[in-house]
Coordinates of C-alpha atoms and ligand atoms in Angstrom, one line a residue:
M1 CA 105.4 97.7 154.4
D2 CA 103.3 97.2 151.0
A3 CA 104.7 93.6 149.1
P4 CA 107.0 94.3 146.4
V5 CA 106.1 95.4 142.8
D6 CA 106.6 92.5 140.2
I7 CA 108.2 95.1 137.9
L8 CA 108.0 91.9 135.3
G9 CA 104.4 92.6 134.2
L10 CA 105.1 96.0 134.5
S11 CA 104.1 97.8 130.9
P12 CA 106.2 100.4 129.6
D13 CA 103.2 103.2 130.7
A14 CA 102.7 101.5 133.8
L15 CA 106.7 101.1 134.9
T16 CA 107.4 104.4 134.2
A17 CA 104.4 105.8 136.2
A18 CA 106.1 103.3 139.0
C19 CA 109.3 105.1 138.3
G20 CA 107.3 108.5 138.6
Q21 CA 106.2 107.8 142.3
W22 CA 109.7 106.0 143.6
G23 CA 110.9 110.1 142.5
Q24 CA 112.3 109.1 139.3
K25 CA 112.4 110.3 135.5
P26 CA 111.1 108.1 132.9
F27 CA 114.5 108.0 131.2
R28 CA 114.8 105.3 134.1
A29 CA 112.3 103.4 132.8
R30 CA 113.6 102.9 130.1
Q31 CA 116.6 101.7 131.5
L32 CA 115.2 99.4 133.8
L33 CA 113.0 97.9 130.7
R34 CA 116.3 97.0 129.3
W35 CA 118.1 95.6 132.4
V36 CA 114.9 93.3 132.8
H37 CA 113.5 92.2 129.5
Q38 CA 116.8 92.5 127.5
R39 CA 119.9 91.5 129.7
G40 CA 118.0 89.2 131.9
E41 CA 119.3 90.6 134.6
S42 CA 116.9 90.1 137.5
D43 CA 119.1 91.1 140.6
F44 CA 119.1 95.3 140.6
S45 CA 122.4 95.5 142.6
Q46 CA 123.7 94.7 139.0
M47 CA 121.8 97.7 137.2
T48 CA 124.9 99.5 136.8
D49 CA 124.6 102.9 135.1
L50 CA 121.8 103.0 138.1
A51 CA 122.1 105.6 141.1
K52 CA 122.8 103.2 143.8
E53 CA 120.2 105.2 146.2
F54 CA 117.5 103.9 143.0
R55 CA 119.0 100.0 143.1
T56 CA 118.5 100.5 146.8
L57 CA 114.8 101.2 147.0
L58 CA 114.3 98.9 144.4
A59 CA 115.4 95.6 146.3
D60 CA 113.3 97.5 148.7
R61 CA 110.2 97.8 146.8
A62 CA 110.5 96.4 143.9
R63 CA 111.1 92.2 142.9
I64 CA 111.7 90.5 139.5
Q65 CA 110.6 86.9 139.7
A66 CA 109.5 84.7 136.5
P67 CA 107.4 81.4 137.9
A68 CA 109.4 78.6 138.3
A69 CA 110.8 75.5 136.1
L70 CA 109.2 72.1 137.5
R71 CA 110.3 70.7 134.0
D72 CA 112.3 71.4 131.7
H73 CA 111.9 69.1 128.5
T74 CA 113.7 69.0 124.7
S75 CA 112.7 67.2 122.2
A76 CA 115.1 65.1 118.9
D77 CA 114.0 67.8 116.9
G78 CA 114.7 70.6 119.4
T79 CA 111.4 71.8 121.0
R80 CA 111.4 72.4 124.4
K81 CA 108.9 72.1 126.6
W82 CA 108.7 73.9 130.2
L83 CA 106.3 73.1 132.8
L84 CA 106.2 75.6 135.5
D85 CA 104.6 76.5 138.5
V86 CA 102.5 78.9 139.1
G87 CA 101.2 78.3 143.1
D88 CA 98.3 76.5 144.6
G89 CA 99.7 73.1 142.5
N90 CA 98.1 74.8 139.0
A91 CA 101.5 74.6 136.8
I92 CA 101.0 76.0 132.8
E93 CA 103.1 75.3 130.0
T94 CA 105.7 77.3 127.4
V95 CA 106.2 75.7 123.9
F96 CA 109.9 77.1 122.0
I97 CA 109.6 75.6 118.6
P98 CA 112.8 76.4 116.3
E99 CA 112.1 76.5 113.3
T100 CA 114.9 77.5 109.9
S101 CA 113.4 80.5 109.7
R102 CA 111.7 81.7 113.1
G103 CA 111.8 80.5 116.7
T104 CA 108.4 80.7 118.0
L105 CA 107.6 80.8 122.0
C106 CA 103.6 79.1 122.8
V107 CA 102.8 81.0 125.8
S108 CA 99.9 79.9 128.8
T109 CA 97.5 82.9 129.7
Q110 CA 95.3 80.9 132.2
A111 CA 96.1 78.0 135.2
G112 CA 93.2 76.4 133.2
C113 CA 90.7 77.3 130.6
A114 CA 87.0 78.4 131.1
V115 CA 85.1 77.9 127.4
H116 CA 84.9 73.7 128.1
C117 CA 86.5 73.1 124.4
R118 CA 84.5 69.6 123.4
F119 CA 88.0 68.3 121.9
C120 CA 90.1 70.5 124.4
S121 CA 91.8 68.8 127.4
T122 CA 92.3 71.9 129.1
G123 CA 88.6 72.1 128.8
H124 CA 87.7 69.7 130.4
Q125 CA 90.0 70.5 133.3
G126 CA 87.9 73.8 134.3
F127 CA 89.1 77.0 135.3
S128 CA 91.5 77.4 137.9
R129 CA 92.7 81.6 137.8
N130 CA 93.7 83.9 135.4
L131 CA 97.4 84.3 134.8
S132 CA 99.2 87.6 136.2
A133 CA 100.8 89.5 133.1
H134 CA 104.2 88.9 135.2
E135 CA 103.2 85.0 134.7
I136 CA 102.5 85.3 131.3
I137 CA 106.1 87.6 130.1
G138 CA 107.5 85.5 132.9
Q139 CA 107.6 82.9 130.4
L140 CA 109.0 84.9 127.4
W141 CA 111.5 85.9 129.9
L142 CA 112.4 82.3 131.4
A143 CA 112.8 80.8 127.7
L144 CA 115.0 83.5 126.7
R145 CA 117.2 83.1 128.9
A146 CA 117.2 78.9 129.3
L147 CA 117.9 79.7 125.5
E148 CA 120.4 81.9 125.6
R149 CA 122.4 79.7 128.3
D150 CA 121.9 76.5 126.6
G151 CA 121.7 77.9 122.6
I152 CA 119.2 75.8 120.3
R153 CA 118.9 72.4 119.3
G154 CA 117.4 71.6 115.7
R155 CA 117.8 74.8 113.0
V156 CA 120.0 77.5 112.0
P157 CA 119.4 80.7 114.2
V158 CA 117.2 83.2 112.4
A159 CA 119.1 85.9 110.2
T160 CA 119.0 89.7 111.2
D161 CA 117.3 90.1 107.6
D162 CA 114.1 87.1 108.2
A163 CA 113.7 88.3 111.5
D164 CA 113.6 92.4 110.2
D165 CA 111.5 91.3 107.0
D166 CA 108.7 93.7 108.3
G167 CA 110.7 97.0 108.0
D168 CA 109.2 98.5 111.3
G169 CA 112.2 97.3 113.5
S170 CA 112.0 93.9 115.0
G171 CA 115.0 92.0 114.9
Q172 CA 117.5 94.6 116.6
N173 CA 116.7 93.2 119.4
P174 CA 119.5 90.2 119.5
Q175 CA 117.2 88.4 122.0
S176 CA 114.2 88.7 119.7
R177 CA 116.3 86.3 116.9
L178 CA 115.8 83.5 119.7
I179 CA 112.2 83.7 119.7
S180 CA 111.0 85.6 116.7
N181 CA 107.3 84.3 117.5
V182 CA 105.5 84.4 120.0
V183 CA 101.5 82.4 120.2
F184 CA 99.3 82.8 122.4
M185 CA 98.4 79.2 121.8
G186 CA 98.8 77.3 125.4
M187 CA 96.8 77.1 128.3
G188 CA 93.8 79.0 128.4
E189 CA 91.6 81.6 126.5
P190 CA 93.7 84.9 126.4
L191 CA 90.6 87.3 126.0
Q192 CA 88.7 85.9 128.8
N193 CA 92.5 87.6 130.8
Y194 CA 92.4 90.6 128.9
E195 CA 94.1 93.2 131.0
A196 CA 97.6 90.8 131.7
T197 CA 97.2 89.9 128.1
L198 CA 96.9 93.1 126.9
E199 CA 100.4 94.0 130.1
A200 CA 102.3 91.2 128.0
L201 CA 101.6 92.0 124.7
R202 CA 102.5 95.9 125.0
L203 CA 106.2 94.2 126.5
M204 CA 106.4 92.6 123.9
L205 CA 106.1 94.5 121.0
D206 CA 107.9 97.9 123.1
D207 CA 111.8 98.4 121.6
N208 CA 113.1 98.7 124.6
A209 CA 111.5 95.2 125.7
Y210 CA 111.4 92.0 123.6
G211 CA 111.3 94.2 120.1
L212 CA 109.2 91.7 118.8
S213 CA 106.9 92.5 115.5
R214 CA 102.9 93.4 115.3
R215 CA 103.1 90.0 112.9
R216 CA 104.8 88.1 114.5
V217 CA 102.6 87.8 117.9
T218 CA 99.7 86.1 117.8
V219 CA 96.7 86.0 119.8
S220 CA 94.5 83.0 119.6
T221 CA 90.8 83.2 120.9
S222 CA 87.6 80.9 120.6
G223 CA 86.2 84.0 119.5
V224 CA 85.6 86.5 122.7
V225 CA 83.2 88.9 120.4
P226 CA 83.6 92.5 122.2
M227 CA 87.3 91.6 122.7
I228 CA 88.5 91.0 120.4
D229 CA 87.0 94.7 119.5
R230 CA 89.4 95.7 122.4
L231 CA 92.3 94.3 120.7
R232 CA 91.9 95.8 118.0
D233 CA 91.7 99.2 119.7
D234 CA 94.2 98.9 122.3
C235 CA 96.8 96.6 120.5
P236 CA 96.5 94.9 117.0
V237 CA 98.6 92.0 116.9
A238 CA 98.5 88.8 114.2
L239 CA 94.7 86.8 114.9
A240 CA 93.5 83.4 115.1
V241 CA 90.2 82.4 115.7
S242 CA 89.5 78.9 116.7
L243 CA 86.2 78.4 114.0
H244 CA 86.4 74.0 114.4
A245 CA 82.6 74.4 112.5
P246 CA 81.0 75.6 109.9
N247 CA 77.8 76.0 111.4
D248 CA 75.8 77.3 115.3
D249 CA 74.5 74.6 115.3
L250 CA 77.9 72.2 115.5
R251 CA 79.9 75.2 117.0
D252 CA 77.9 75.4 119.9
H253 CA 78.4 71.8 120.6
L254 CA 82.5 72.2 120.0
V255 CA 83.5 75.2 121.5
P256 CA 80.7 76.3 123.7
L257 CA 81.5 80.4 123.5
N258 CA 79.4 79.9 120.4
R259 CA 76.4 80.6 122.0
K260 CA 76.9 83.8 123.4
Y261 CA 79.6 85.0 120.4
P262 CA 77.9 82.6 117.5
L263 CA 79.5 82.9 114.3
A264 CA 77.7 85.9 112.5
Q265 CA 78.8 87.8 115.3
L266 CA 82.9 86.8 115.2
L267 CA 83.1 86.9 111.5
A268 CA 81.5 91.1 111.6
S269 CA 84.2 91.2 114.7
C270 CA 86.6 89.8 112.3
L271 CA 86.3 91.7 109.7
R272 CA 86.8 94.9 112.4
Y273 CA 90.2 93.8 113.6
L274 CA 90.9 93.7 110.0
E275 CA 90.6 97.3 109.6
R276 CA 93.4 97.5 111.9
A277 CA 95.2 94.3 112.5
P278 CA 99.4 94.1 111.2
R279 CA 97.9 91.5 108.4
D280 CA 95.6 91.6 105.8
F281 CA 94.3 88.0 106.7
V282 CA 92.8 86.3 110.1
T283 CA 94.1 83.3 110.7
F284 CA 91.4 80.5 111.3
E285 CA 92.0 77.1 113.0
Y286 CA 90.0 74.3 112.3
V287 CA 91.1 70.5 114.2
M288 CA 89.8 68.4 112.3
L289 CA 87.2 65.6 114.2
D290 CA 86.9 62.5 112.7
G291 CA 82.7 62.1 111.8
V292 CA 82.3 65.4 112.9
N293 CA 83.4 68.4 110.6
D294 CA 85.5 66.7 108.3
S295 CA 83.2 66.0 105.8
D296 CA 83.5 67.5 102.3
A297 CA 79.8 68.8 102.8
H298 CA 81.4 70.6 106.2
A299 CA 84.3 71.7 103.8
E300 CA 81.6 73.6 101.2
Q301 CA 79.5 74.8 104.1
L302 CA 82.7 76.6 105.6
L303 CA 84.0 78.5 102.2
E304 CA 80.3 79.4 102.3
C305 CA 80.8 80.9 105.6
V306 CA 84.4 82.6 105.8
R307 CA 83.3 84.0 102.1
R308 CA 83.4 87.0 103.5
V309 CA 86.2 87.4 105.5
P310 CA 90.1 87.3 104.0
C311 CA 91.4 84.1 106.1
K312 CA 93.9 81.8 106.0
F313 CA 93.5 77.8 107.1
N314 CA 95.1 76.3 109.8
L315 CA 93.8 72.8 109.9
I316 CA 95.0 70.9 113.2
P317 CA 95.3 67.3 113.5
F318 CA 93.3 66.1 116.9
N319 CA 95.3 64.8 120.0
P320 CA 93.3 62.9 120.9
F321 CA 92.5 62.3 124.8
P322 CA 90.4 59.7 126.6
S323 CA 87.8 61.3 128.1
S324 CA 87.1 63.7 125.1
G325 CA 85.3 60.8 122.9
L326 CA 86.2 62.0 119.8
R327 CA 88.7 60.7 117.0
K328 CA 91.4 62.6 114.9
S329 CA 90.5 62.4 111.0
P330 CA 92.2 60.2 108.9
A331 CA 95.1 61.9 107.4
E332 CA 93.6 61.3 103.8
R333 CA 90.6 62.8 105.5
V334 CA 92.8 66.4 106.0
R335 CA 94.4 66.1 102.9
R336 CA 91.3 66.5 100.9
F337 CA 89.6 68.8 103.5
A338 CA 92.8 70.7 102.8
Q339 CA 92.5 70.6 99.0
L340 CA 88.9 71.5 99.1
L341 CA 89.4 74.8 101.1
S342 CA 92.8 75.4 98.4
D343 CA 90.3 74.8 95.6
G344 CA 88.1 77.5 97.4
G345 CA 90.4 80.3 96.8
R346 CA 92.2 80.1 100.7
V347 CA 95.0 79.2 102.0
T348 CA 95.0 76.0 103.8
T349 CA 98.0 74.6 105.3
I350 CA 98.2 71.3 107.8
R351 CA 100.5 72.0 111.1
R352 CA 103.1 69.5 111.1
T353 CA 103.6 67.6 114.3
R354 CA 106.2 68.3 116.9
G355 CA 108.2 67.8 119.9
D356 CA 106.5 63.7 119.8
D357 CA 108.8 63.0 122.3
I358 CA 108.7 65.7 124.9
D359 CA 105.0 64.8 125.1
A360 CA 104.8 68.6 123.5
A361 CA 101.6 70.7 122.3
C362 CA 100.4 74.0 122.2
G363 CA 97.2 74.4 124.0
Q364 CA 95.9 70.9 124.6
L365 CA 98.6 69.4 127.0
A366 CA 98.1 71.3 130.0
G367 CA 94.5 69.7 131.1
E368 CA 96.9 66.9 132.5
V369 CA 99.8 68.5 133.5
Q370 CA 98.2 68.8 137.4
D371 CA 99.4 65.5 138.2
R372 CA 103.0 65.8 137.6
T373 CA 103.7 62.7 138.1
R374 CA 102.2 60.9 135.3
V375 CA 103.7 64.0 132.9
A376 CA 106.8 62.8 134.1
E377 CA 105.8 59.2 133.5
R378 CA 103.5 59.5 129.9
T379 CA 105.1 57.6 127.0
R380 CA 103.0 57.9 124.6
R381 CA 103.3 59.8 121.4
R382 CA 102.1 63.6 121.2
V383 CA 102.1 66.1 118.8
I384 CA 103.0 69.8 118.8
S385 CA 101.1 72.5 116.8
V386 CA 103.5 74.5 114.5
V387 CA 102.7 75.4 110.9
G388 CA 100.8 78.3 109.9
V389 CA 100.6 80.4 112.5
Q390 CA 103.5 83.2 110.6
Ligands
SAH1 N1 91.8 79.5 123.9 C1 92.5 79.8 122.8 C2 93.7 79.8 122.5 C3 94.9 79.0 123.6 S1 94.2 76.4 122.3 C4 91.8 79.0 121.3 O1 91.3 78.3 121.7 O2 92.0 79.4 120.5 C5 94.9 77.0 121.2 C6 94.8 75.7 119.9 O3 94.6 74.3 120.3 C7 93.2 76.4 119.7 O4 92.5 76.1 117.8 C8 92.5 75.2 119.9 O5 91.2 74.4 119.9 C9 93.6 73.6 120.4 N2 93.0 72.6 120.6 C10 92.7 72.4 121.4 N3 92.3 71.5 122.1 C11 93.3 70.7 121.2 C12 93.4 69.1 120.9 N4 92.9 67.9 121.8 N5 93.9 69.2 119.4 C13 94.5 69.9 118.3 N6 94.1 71.3 119.0 C14 93.8 71.2 120.3
SF4_2 FE1 89.7 77.1 126.2 FE2 91.1 77.7 124.1 FE3 90.6 75.0 125.3 FE4 88.6 76.4 124.8 S1 90.3 75.4 122.6 S2 88.9 74.8 126.1 S3 89.5 78.1 124.6 S4 91.9 76.6 125.4

């Protein structure tokens, strides 16, 4: 007999097709979506408005399985981090960041990453495998369940009006107020795991599932140009691009993917993306590395480099790790760099640090999660990046 289908990761269309194969009408798929994603039900026998025979069939042919949490820590500021088991000794991380006016979940898309950025511990770890759509959406599913159960420390819940500020219907689902924003800034390069990322995005946006606003879901990429174009056509959401350097020589070194898709191509794809994007700017992320990319001249070159692209900058304090051989820029240098970019007419934010006491950081922790005991033992301070992706 075929293995059960994991319906947690099926997009609305795929679930409708599966229901068709099971002899069910399309509205059954909508009912199922609501049970699974809005009510968080994983037991088919509890789905009382489905016919009994269909429930029995589902129990036989389908399953709902989010990754299991190996660890679950909440910091004093309310930031919560889950270490999730994805099998074969691989673990990924999901981080929830509560703020006064929003709750942001940072999700992973791969175990490891093949891009090998110099400053990223995930990149140093290498690539293990792509996550499936159910492992990606499972992070949101699991986080919502946990937050509903335990409440949120460290913030005032998002008000309905605020959650629905886009006027596009988001915020109607009470769950989406616990998590109003999702950023693909955990472990991995989402656009190198395109199909699974796309399925997960479709669920995040669907009103019968999570009902999030396109403007509040941000895909962050190191610059996989053809896939930026595909995302524009398939499912445009907010876009963040990890730039980190104002010229090709330096970017080739820091983000090796630049050798394949150099800056001119990347920036052109950003312009094409903006034709269909839900926001009228791209967020450029720029990790501040002492003596590497943080001089006044770099700031001037950066302004020149992006001059045709409507954008905002988000400067990220580097989170050092021993094998990187890199240092973080002094705070004063980061402020000066931000000032130069602002003076050049670009809105610029510096990411705040969060979750210091639980060793949480978006997109930079996972390189160390393979040794799980070390994760538990480590006490040194780490930072989590949150501000600037809205
Ligand atoms: N692969 C995607 C998304 C995950 S990384 C990307 O690169 O955009 C998310 C963000 O964390 C990226 O902007 C990345 O450059 C940044 N990052 C990675 N390692 C970091 C570190 N050690 N310190 C600070 N930011 C880091
Ligand atoms: Fe991969 Fe992003 Fe890390 Fe680069 S910064 S190695 S693309 S996860």
